[in-house]
Amino acid sequence: MFYIQPPKGLITLHVFEEIVFSRLEYLSVLNDNKNDAFKGKFEYLLQGSPYDYVGHFTLRLLALKSNELLSYWISKEKLLLKYRLSLIQPRQLYRLFKTIIKHINRRDNDIVNPVINTLMNVSSFYLQSEVFKHISSKNHPRHCNKYQQNIDFELIPDLVETKVVNLYRGIATVYCSEWREMLQSLFQTFILFEMKSQNILIKHFLTDPRLNILHQKLQYYIFNKGYHCETITASNIDNVSVHFPPCMMHLHLQLRHKHRLSHYARFYYTLFLKECGMSLEEAFIYWKYEYSKPHNCDSLCTHDWQTNNKKFIYSIRHMYGLEGGKKDYKCLDCNSMAEESLGSTYEGGCPFKNFDTDYLKSLLCKTITNDNFDKFIMNTSMQNPQTKCASFFKLRKATFVDNEITINKPVQYYMKMIC
Ligand code: SF4
């Protein structure tokens, strides 16, 4: 309930998203006092479960990206704690204090958070047999001052502000009847300190394209704005593919033309789409649409969806980490794209390294003019493939491009192009 230790382990992307949006929906209905309207999966909200932790810590991470999201989210999380504390049974409360102490003892001491010592003291205090029986009793009076805690006023600013506590020389006196309010206030201060102190440490996670997409979806879901990264679907992919890096645009065009791709080309292209945010359901529609068509004479693959649908579905689910070893497969990086030799039928590779000039021209001129292509070839003749790709990116994007741009992965190109 206090979320001191982040969860460990692996999780598939679509479950990850489902957890986050279920939590958001729940926080929203709780805020509107319409709990019955919740349509998400309640199993993702089970208190203390790994899903509960994943939802909380992911939103905590994403809230670092904007103050607007942070203030929206933290107020709702505090509300969730308030709700849970209002229903808590003595056994659960006892376990809560015990868990707080256990998780604090397991913490990395490098992260300084002034709430930690107070939380430890408060939990130990309330775990004393007499005190615990007193505060968890059904007959605990609403304005009881039998026991009291002295807390640094800076750690419970909202209680000080609303004059719920008495203040003397910077120390606030909290009576036992206010234990719930005190925990909620400490919870908020604890999280804000955690986010502040870990901001630099975890900043690099926020450049992950999957988190970027998720953040944009959240912005749209909550504030109905900022989601200019269109989710890739089977019906919009022709329009969206003009923002793909040349290697992936080429695979898209090949698929549209031949209605088939060789094994590795299909594998890497599916992973690219997955990393760019195409949902599992849309992947089924997209691949089914093409593989249901007769293959043309350029294609060596004779499989079709009608007779091999189970195999295709399994294969796509596998790439999405839902079958077999449930691995989080990733699309190749640019170096591997350019260097991998995957047989004569392989349609993939890096166009800036593996295609001849005529073929490259026919591909790039889908999005730039012939004149621009000629200039581009002249200006980049001495560059390596990735630098050429970055130059092409600048040519396409035209404005607001940082001179230092580097392209290491196809998905990175796409994310920079659309965001
Ligand atoms: Fe694709 Fe990378 Fe080559 Fe660009 S440099 S075309 S992103 S493989």
XYZ file of C-alpha atoms and ligand atoms in Angstrom:
427
model
C 0.000 0.000 0.000
C 2.955 2.282 0.605
C 4.949 1.126 -2.436
C 8.421 1.342 -0.968
C 10.082 -1.382 -3.066
C 9.570 -1.472 -6.857
C 8.572 -4.825 -8.383
C 10.991 -7.127 -10.214
C 10.499 -9.480 -13.142
C 9.321 -9.496 -16.739
C 5.965 -8.556 -18.149
C 4.581 -8.431 -21.680
C 3.905 -5.036 -23.172
C 0.187 -5.433 -23.698
C -0.411 -6.681 -20.112
C 1.744 -3.810 -18.908
C -0.491 -1.326 -20.726
C -3.645 -3.049 -19.546
C -2.477 -2.761 -15.932
C -1.710 0.938 -16.279
C -5.029 1.809 -17.928
C -7.037 -0.349 -15.524
C -5.435 1.507 -12.647
C -6.097 4.869 -14.229
C -9.716 3.973 -14.816
C -10.078 2.791 -11.240
C -8.461 5.956 -9.865
C -10.821 8.002 -11.988
C -14.034 6.229 -10.897
C -12.862 6.382 -7.299
C -12.372 10.100 -7.656
C -15.903 10.455 -9.060
C -17.265 8.187 -6.347
C -18.601 5.763 -8.963
C -16.710 2.583 -8.079
C -19.433 0.430 -9.623
C -18.707 1.913 -13.036
C -15.244 0.319 -13.112
C -14.965 -1.910 -16.200
C -11.258 -2.809 -16.067
C -9.737 -5.940 -14.554
C -9.990 -5.809 -10.804
C -7.204 -8.399 -10.471
C -4.786 -5.600 -11.493
C -5.844 -3.605 -8.440
C -5.564 -6.309 -5.818
C -3.804 -4.668 -2.947
C -0.160 -5.717 -2.575
C -0.195 -7.920 -5.702
C 2.627 -7.660 -8.285
C 0.117 -6.048 -10.715
C -0.768 -3.451 -8.081
C 2.933 -2.601 -7.754
C 3.534 -2.523 -11.518
C 0.602 -0.125 -12.020
C 1.697 2.192 -9.231
C 5.404 2.290 -10.094
C 4.807 2.698 -13.841
C 2.543 5.673 -13.288
C 5.029 7.057 -10.784
C 7.740 6.818 -13.444
C 5.613 8.385 -16.175
C 4.444 11.170 -13.869
C 8.047 12.398 -13.877
C 7.470 13.543 -17.425
C 5.004 16.316 -16.622
C 3.840 18.272 -13.600
C 0.285 18.149 -14.861
C 0.298 14.356 -14.877
C 2.109 14.277 -11.532
C -0.472 16.393 -9.730
C -3.338 14.479 -11.328
C -1.899 11.100 -10.437
C -0.588 11.770 -6.914
C -3.926 13.154 -5.726
C -5.717 10.037 -7.020
C -3.194 7.655 -5.498
C -3.664 9.372 -2.178
C -7.375 8.923 -2.578
C -6.879 5.219 -3.265
C -4.868 4.919 -0.054
C -7.598 6.767 1.843
C -10.188 4.394 0.415
C -8.167 1.323 1.294
C -7.487 2.573 4.810
C -11.187 3.218 5.316
C -11.913 -0.468 4.657
C -8.861 -1.989 6.274
C -9.279 -4.875 8.725
C -7.070 -5.142 11.834
C -5.143 -8.087 10.370
C -4.406 -6.147 7.181
C -3.413 -3.076 9.142
C -0.991 -5.120 11.220
C 0.474 -6.557 8.016
C 0.741 -3.064 6.529
C 2.929 -1.776 9.361
C 5.022 -4.948 9.267
C 5.486 -4.640 5.482
C 6.511 -0.999 5.764
C 9.234 -1.947 8.238
C 10.338 -4.953 6.160
C 10.565 -2.948 2.943
C 12.393 -0.070 4.597
C 14.973 -2.515 5.964
C 15.522 -3.879 2.458
C 16.011 -0.450 0.936
C 19.142 0.788 -0.685
C 20.520 3.279 1.834
C 21.953 5.473 -0.925
C 18.529 6.936 -1.576
C 17.883 9.553 1.064
C 14.262 10.153 1.937
C 13.491 12.058 5.135
C 10.134 10.292 5.509
C 11.785 6.909 5.993
C 12.790 7.344 9.645
C 9.407 8.781 10.536
C 7.613 5.947 8.786
C 9.746 3.449 10.637
C 9.034 5.104 13.999
C 5.335 5.469 13.323
C 4.960 1.828 12.204
C 6.916 0.513 15.189
C 4.885 2.692 17.523
C 1.520 1.503 16.196
C 2.641 -2.112 16.265
C 2.944 -2.018 20.050
C 0.276 -4.352 21.292
C -1.719 -1.876 23.371
C -1.522 0.921 20.835
C -2.488 -1.383 17.994
C -5.512 -2.753 19.820
C -6.541 0.793 20.622
C -6.350 2.252 17.085
C -7.847 -0.821 15.388
C -10.726 -1.062 17.824
C -14.207 -0.449 16.427
C -14.852 1.791 19.407
C -11.879 4.054 18.815
C -13.369 7.546 19.424
C -13.313 9.992 16.502
C -11.424 12.637 18.551
C -9.216 10.493 20.741
C -5.924 11.830 22.089
C -4.820 8.921 24.243
C -1.669 8.376 22.165
C 0.275 10.927 20.231
C 3.135 11.136 17.743
C 5.481 14.062 17.219
C 6.280 14.591 13.558
C 8.405 17.133 11.718
C 5.803 19.526 10.254
C 7.479 19.494 6.816
C 6.589 15.851 6.359
C 2.849 16.371 6.769
C 2.283 19.786 5.134
C -1.376 19.239 4.264
C -2.287 18.379 7.870
C -0.487 21.495 9.046
C -2.174 23.617 6.413
C -5.651 22.377 7.287
C -4.875 22.765 11.009
C -5.650 19.129 11.733
C -2.589 19.015 14.011
C -1.140 21.234 16.728
C 2.167 22.830 15.900
C 4.927 23.885 18.261
C 8.429 24.898 17.132
C 8.249 22.954 13.897
C 6.925 19.795 15.501
C 3.382 18.680 14.805
C 1.464 16.639 17.354
C -0.686 13.953 15.752
C -3.208 12.176 17.965
C -4.116 8.552 17.517
C -7.530 9.379 16.051
C -5.704 10.968 13.089
C -3.556 7.945 12.216
C -5.193 7.491 8.796
C -4.761 11.139 7.803
C -1.153 11.038 8.978
C -0.390 7.950 6.842
C -1.964 9.565 3.782
C 0.057 12.709 4.284
C 3.320 10.804 4.824
C 2.512 8.696 1.767
C 2.335 11.756 -0.470
C 5.495 13.328 0.938
C 7.322 10.005 0.699
C 6.468 9.566 -2.984
C 7.342 13.128 -3.916
C 10.745 12.774 -2.252
C 11.313 9.436 -3.978
C 10.517 10.940 -7.350
C 12.772 13.915 -6.738
C 15.763 11.892 -5.585
C 15.446 9.254 -8.315
C 14.733 11.682 -11.129
C 18.278 11.647 -12.520
C 18.790 7.927 -11.926
C 15.778 6.871 -13.937
C 15.682 9.607 -16.549
C 17.196 7.346 -19.176
C 14.224 4.950 -18.859
C 11.972 7.731 -20.028
C 13.644 7.790 -23.439
C 12.381 4.244 -24.054
C 9.986 4.471 -27.027
C 7.460 2.136 -25.353
C 7.237 4.448 -22.364
C 7.030 7.452 -24.646
C 4.032 6.003 -26.440
C 2.431 5.022 -23.162
C 2.951 8.530 -21.815
C 1.313 10.054 -24.870
C -1.619 7.688 -24.540
C -1.981 8.687 -20.877
C -1.949 12.360 -21.763
C -4.693 11.708 -24.248
C -6.669 9.461 -21.909
C -6.550 11.890 -19.001
C -6.395 15.324 -20.564
C -7.628 14.508 -24.070
C -4.620 16.166 -25.595
C -1.076 15.695 -26.762
C -1.520 12.308 -28.369
C -0.262 13.219 -31.777
C 1.497 9.862 -32.152
C -1.182 7.971 -33.962
C -1.419 4.342 -32.844
C -0.540 2.100 -35.748
C -3.490 0.058 -36.918
C -4.144 -2.188 -39.891
C -6.258 0.532 -41.458
C -3.913 3.524 -41.023
C -0.596 1.819 -41.671
C -0.336 2.994 -45.277
C -0.465 6.606 -44.100
C 1.703 6.062 -41.046
C 4.369 4.095 -42.933
C 5.658 7.277 -44.594
C 7.191 8.012 -41.170
C 8.907 4.623 -40.979
C 12.649 4.439 -41.523
C 13.471 3.305 -45.074
C 14.273 -0.255 -43.931
C 10.779 -0.747 -42.506
C 8.948 1.224 -45.145
C 10.570 -1.122 -47.627
C 9.228 -4.175 -45.774
C 5.764 -2.657 -45.639
C 5.810 -1.994 -49.384
C 7.136 -5.477 -50.089
C 4.349 -6.995 -48.069
C 1.725 -4.913 -49.829
C 3.203 -5.915 -53.165
C 3.912 -9.625 -52.650
C 1.482 -10.288 -49.778
C 4.216 -12.374 -48.209
C 7.586 -11.802 -46.514
C 10.420 -14.213 -45.827
C 10.647 -15.582 -42.312
C 13.155 -13.125 -40.790
C 11.736 -10.114 -42.592
C 8.311 -10.953 -41.128
C 9.851 -11.532 -37.721
C 11.721 -8.217 -37.545
C 8.941 -6.208 -39.122
C 6.364 -7.590 -36.669
C 8.662 -6.702 -33.766
C 9.182 -3.214 -35.138
C 5.410 -2.679 -35.308
C 5.000 -4.101 -31.817
C 7.627 -1.717 -30.426
C 5.956 1.189 -32.221
C 2.690 0.401 -30.459
C 0.671 -1.803 -32.811
C -1.642 -3.887 -30.647
C -1.822 -7.656 -30.873
C -5.343 -7.525 -32.313
C -4.302 -5.052 -35.011
C -1.284 -7.227 -35.861
C -3.650 -10.174 -36.449
C -5.827 -8.041 -38.760
C -2.860 -6.648 -40.674
C -1.113 -9.960 -41.289
C -4.338 -11.812 -41.932
C -5.334 -9.265 -44.571
C -2.129 -9.775 -46.533
C -1.659 -13.499 -46.003
C -5.250 -14.190 -47.039
C -4.434 -12.856 -50.501
C -2.866 -15.055 -53.147
C 0.909 -14.647 -53.118
C 2.326 -13.174 -56.294
C 4.982 -14.765 -58.466
C 7.848 -12.780 -56.807
C 7.197 -14.526 -53.529
C 8.717 -17.849 -52.570
C 6.412 -18.221 -49.565
C 3.307 -20.235 -50.366
C 1.715 -20.222 -46.902
C -1.661 -18.623 -46.550
C -3.804 -17.532 -43.630
C -6.711 -19.804 -44.508
C -4.752 -23.043 -44.060
C -2.086 -21.884 -41.598
C -4.004 -19.458 -39.414
C -3.226 -21.285 -36.152
C 0.463 -21.237 -36.948
C 0.394 -17.529 -37.810
C -1.566 -16.615 -34.707
C 0.798 -18.609 -32.525
C 3.798 -17.024 -34.209
C 2.497 -13.458 -33.715
C 1.533 -14.175 -30.094
C 5.021 -15.607 -29.616
C 6.610 -12.408 -30.903
C 4.392 -10.423 -28.527
C 5.767 -12.510 -25.662
C 2.587 -14.492 -25.022
C 3.711 -17.984 -26.054
C 6.700 -20.278 -25.633
C 9.414 -18.800 -23.422
C 7.368 -15.537 -23.219
C 10.414 -13.459 -24.097
C 10.303 -9.774 -24.793
C 11.684 -9.974 -28.342
C 13.049 -6.779 -29.840
C 13.607 -5.620 -33.374
C 17.237 -5.538 -34.534
C 19.368 -2.465 -34.096
C 20.773 -0.698 -37.157
C 24.202 -2.351 -37.004
C 22.666 -5.816 -36.997
C 20.178 -4.822 -39.702
C 23.067 -3.844 -41.952
C 25.365 -6.745 -41.107
C 23.061 -9.766 -40.764
C 23.198 -12.091 -43.714
C 19.939 -14.022 -43.706
C 19.866 -15.668 -47.113
C 19.083 -14.678 -50.677
C 15.310 -14.521 -50.135
C 15.574 -12.082 -47.210
C 13.980 -8.760 -48.187
C 15.294 -6.874 -45.155
C 18.535 -5.062 -44.355
C 19.558 -1.445 -44.159
C 18.829 0.256 -47.501
C 21.749 2.667 -46.949
C 24.122 -0.282 -46.774
C 22.530 -3.165 -48.640
C 20.639 -1.589 -51.577
C 22.120 -0.350 -54.843
C 21.566 3.297 -55.806
C 18.668 2.629 -58.194
C 16.791 0.571 -55.662
C 17.515 3.089 -52.927
C 16.272 5.889 -55.176
C 13.002 4.131 -55.941
C 12.458 3.659 -52.204
C 13.468 7.093 -50.900
C 11.658 8.906 -53.699
C 8.396 7.695 -52.229
C 8.856 10.523 -49.726
C 11.312 13.009 -51.317
C 11.696 14.440 -54.819
C 14.216 13.140 -57.354
C 16.158 16.401 -57.078
C 16.396 16.113 -53.347
C 17.504 12.522 -53.681
C 20.332 13.493 -56.044
C 21.506 16.202 -53.648
C 21.211 13.798 -50.738
C 23.363 11.172 -52.469
C 26.003 13.733 -53.358
C 26.177 15.197 -49.846
C 26.255 11.912 -48.003
C 28.527 9.807 -50.188
C 31.236 9.661 -47.504
C 28.918 8.914 -44.604
C 28.297 5.552 -42.950
C 24.764 4.025 -43.211
C 23.494 5.303 -39.872
C 24.745 8.819 -40.503
C 23.131 8.699 -43.944
C 19.915 7.633 -42.281
C 20.177 10.547 -39.837
C 20.759 12.917 -42.773
C 17.731 11.494 -44.545
C 15.726 11.937 -41.360
C 16.706 15.625 -41.224
C 15.762 16.075 -44.840
C 12.330 14.581 -44.171
C 11.679 16.263 -40.884
C 13.002 19.579 -42.262
C 12.621 21.610 -39.076
C 13.419 21.453 -35.396
C 16.081 18.809 -35.818
C 18.929 18.659 -33.410
C 22.241 18.503 -35.328
C 23.500 15.749 -33.078
C 20.799 13.287 -34.028
C 21.887 9.656 -34.189
C 19.838 6.688 -35.332
C 20.654 3.372 -33.707
C 17.363 1.526 -34.084
C 14.545 1.666 -36.618
C 12.008 2.248 -33.867
C 14.006 5.242 -32.659
C 13.766 6.804 -36.131
C 9.994 6.383 -36.147
C 9.505 7.798 -32.662
C 11.618 10.846 -33.427
C 9.715 11.348 -36.648
C 6.260 11.389 -35.105
C 6.891 13.020 -31.723
Fe 16.798 1.334 -40.839
Fe 18.788 1.863 -39.179
Fe 19.256 1.580 -41.776
Fe 17.997 3.712 -40.873
S 20.104 3.126 -40.411
S 17.404 2.489 -42.615
S 16.809 2.849 -39.208
S 18.532 0.020 -40.379
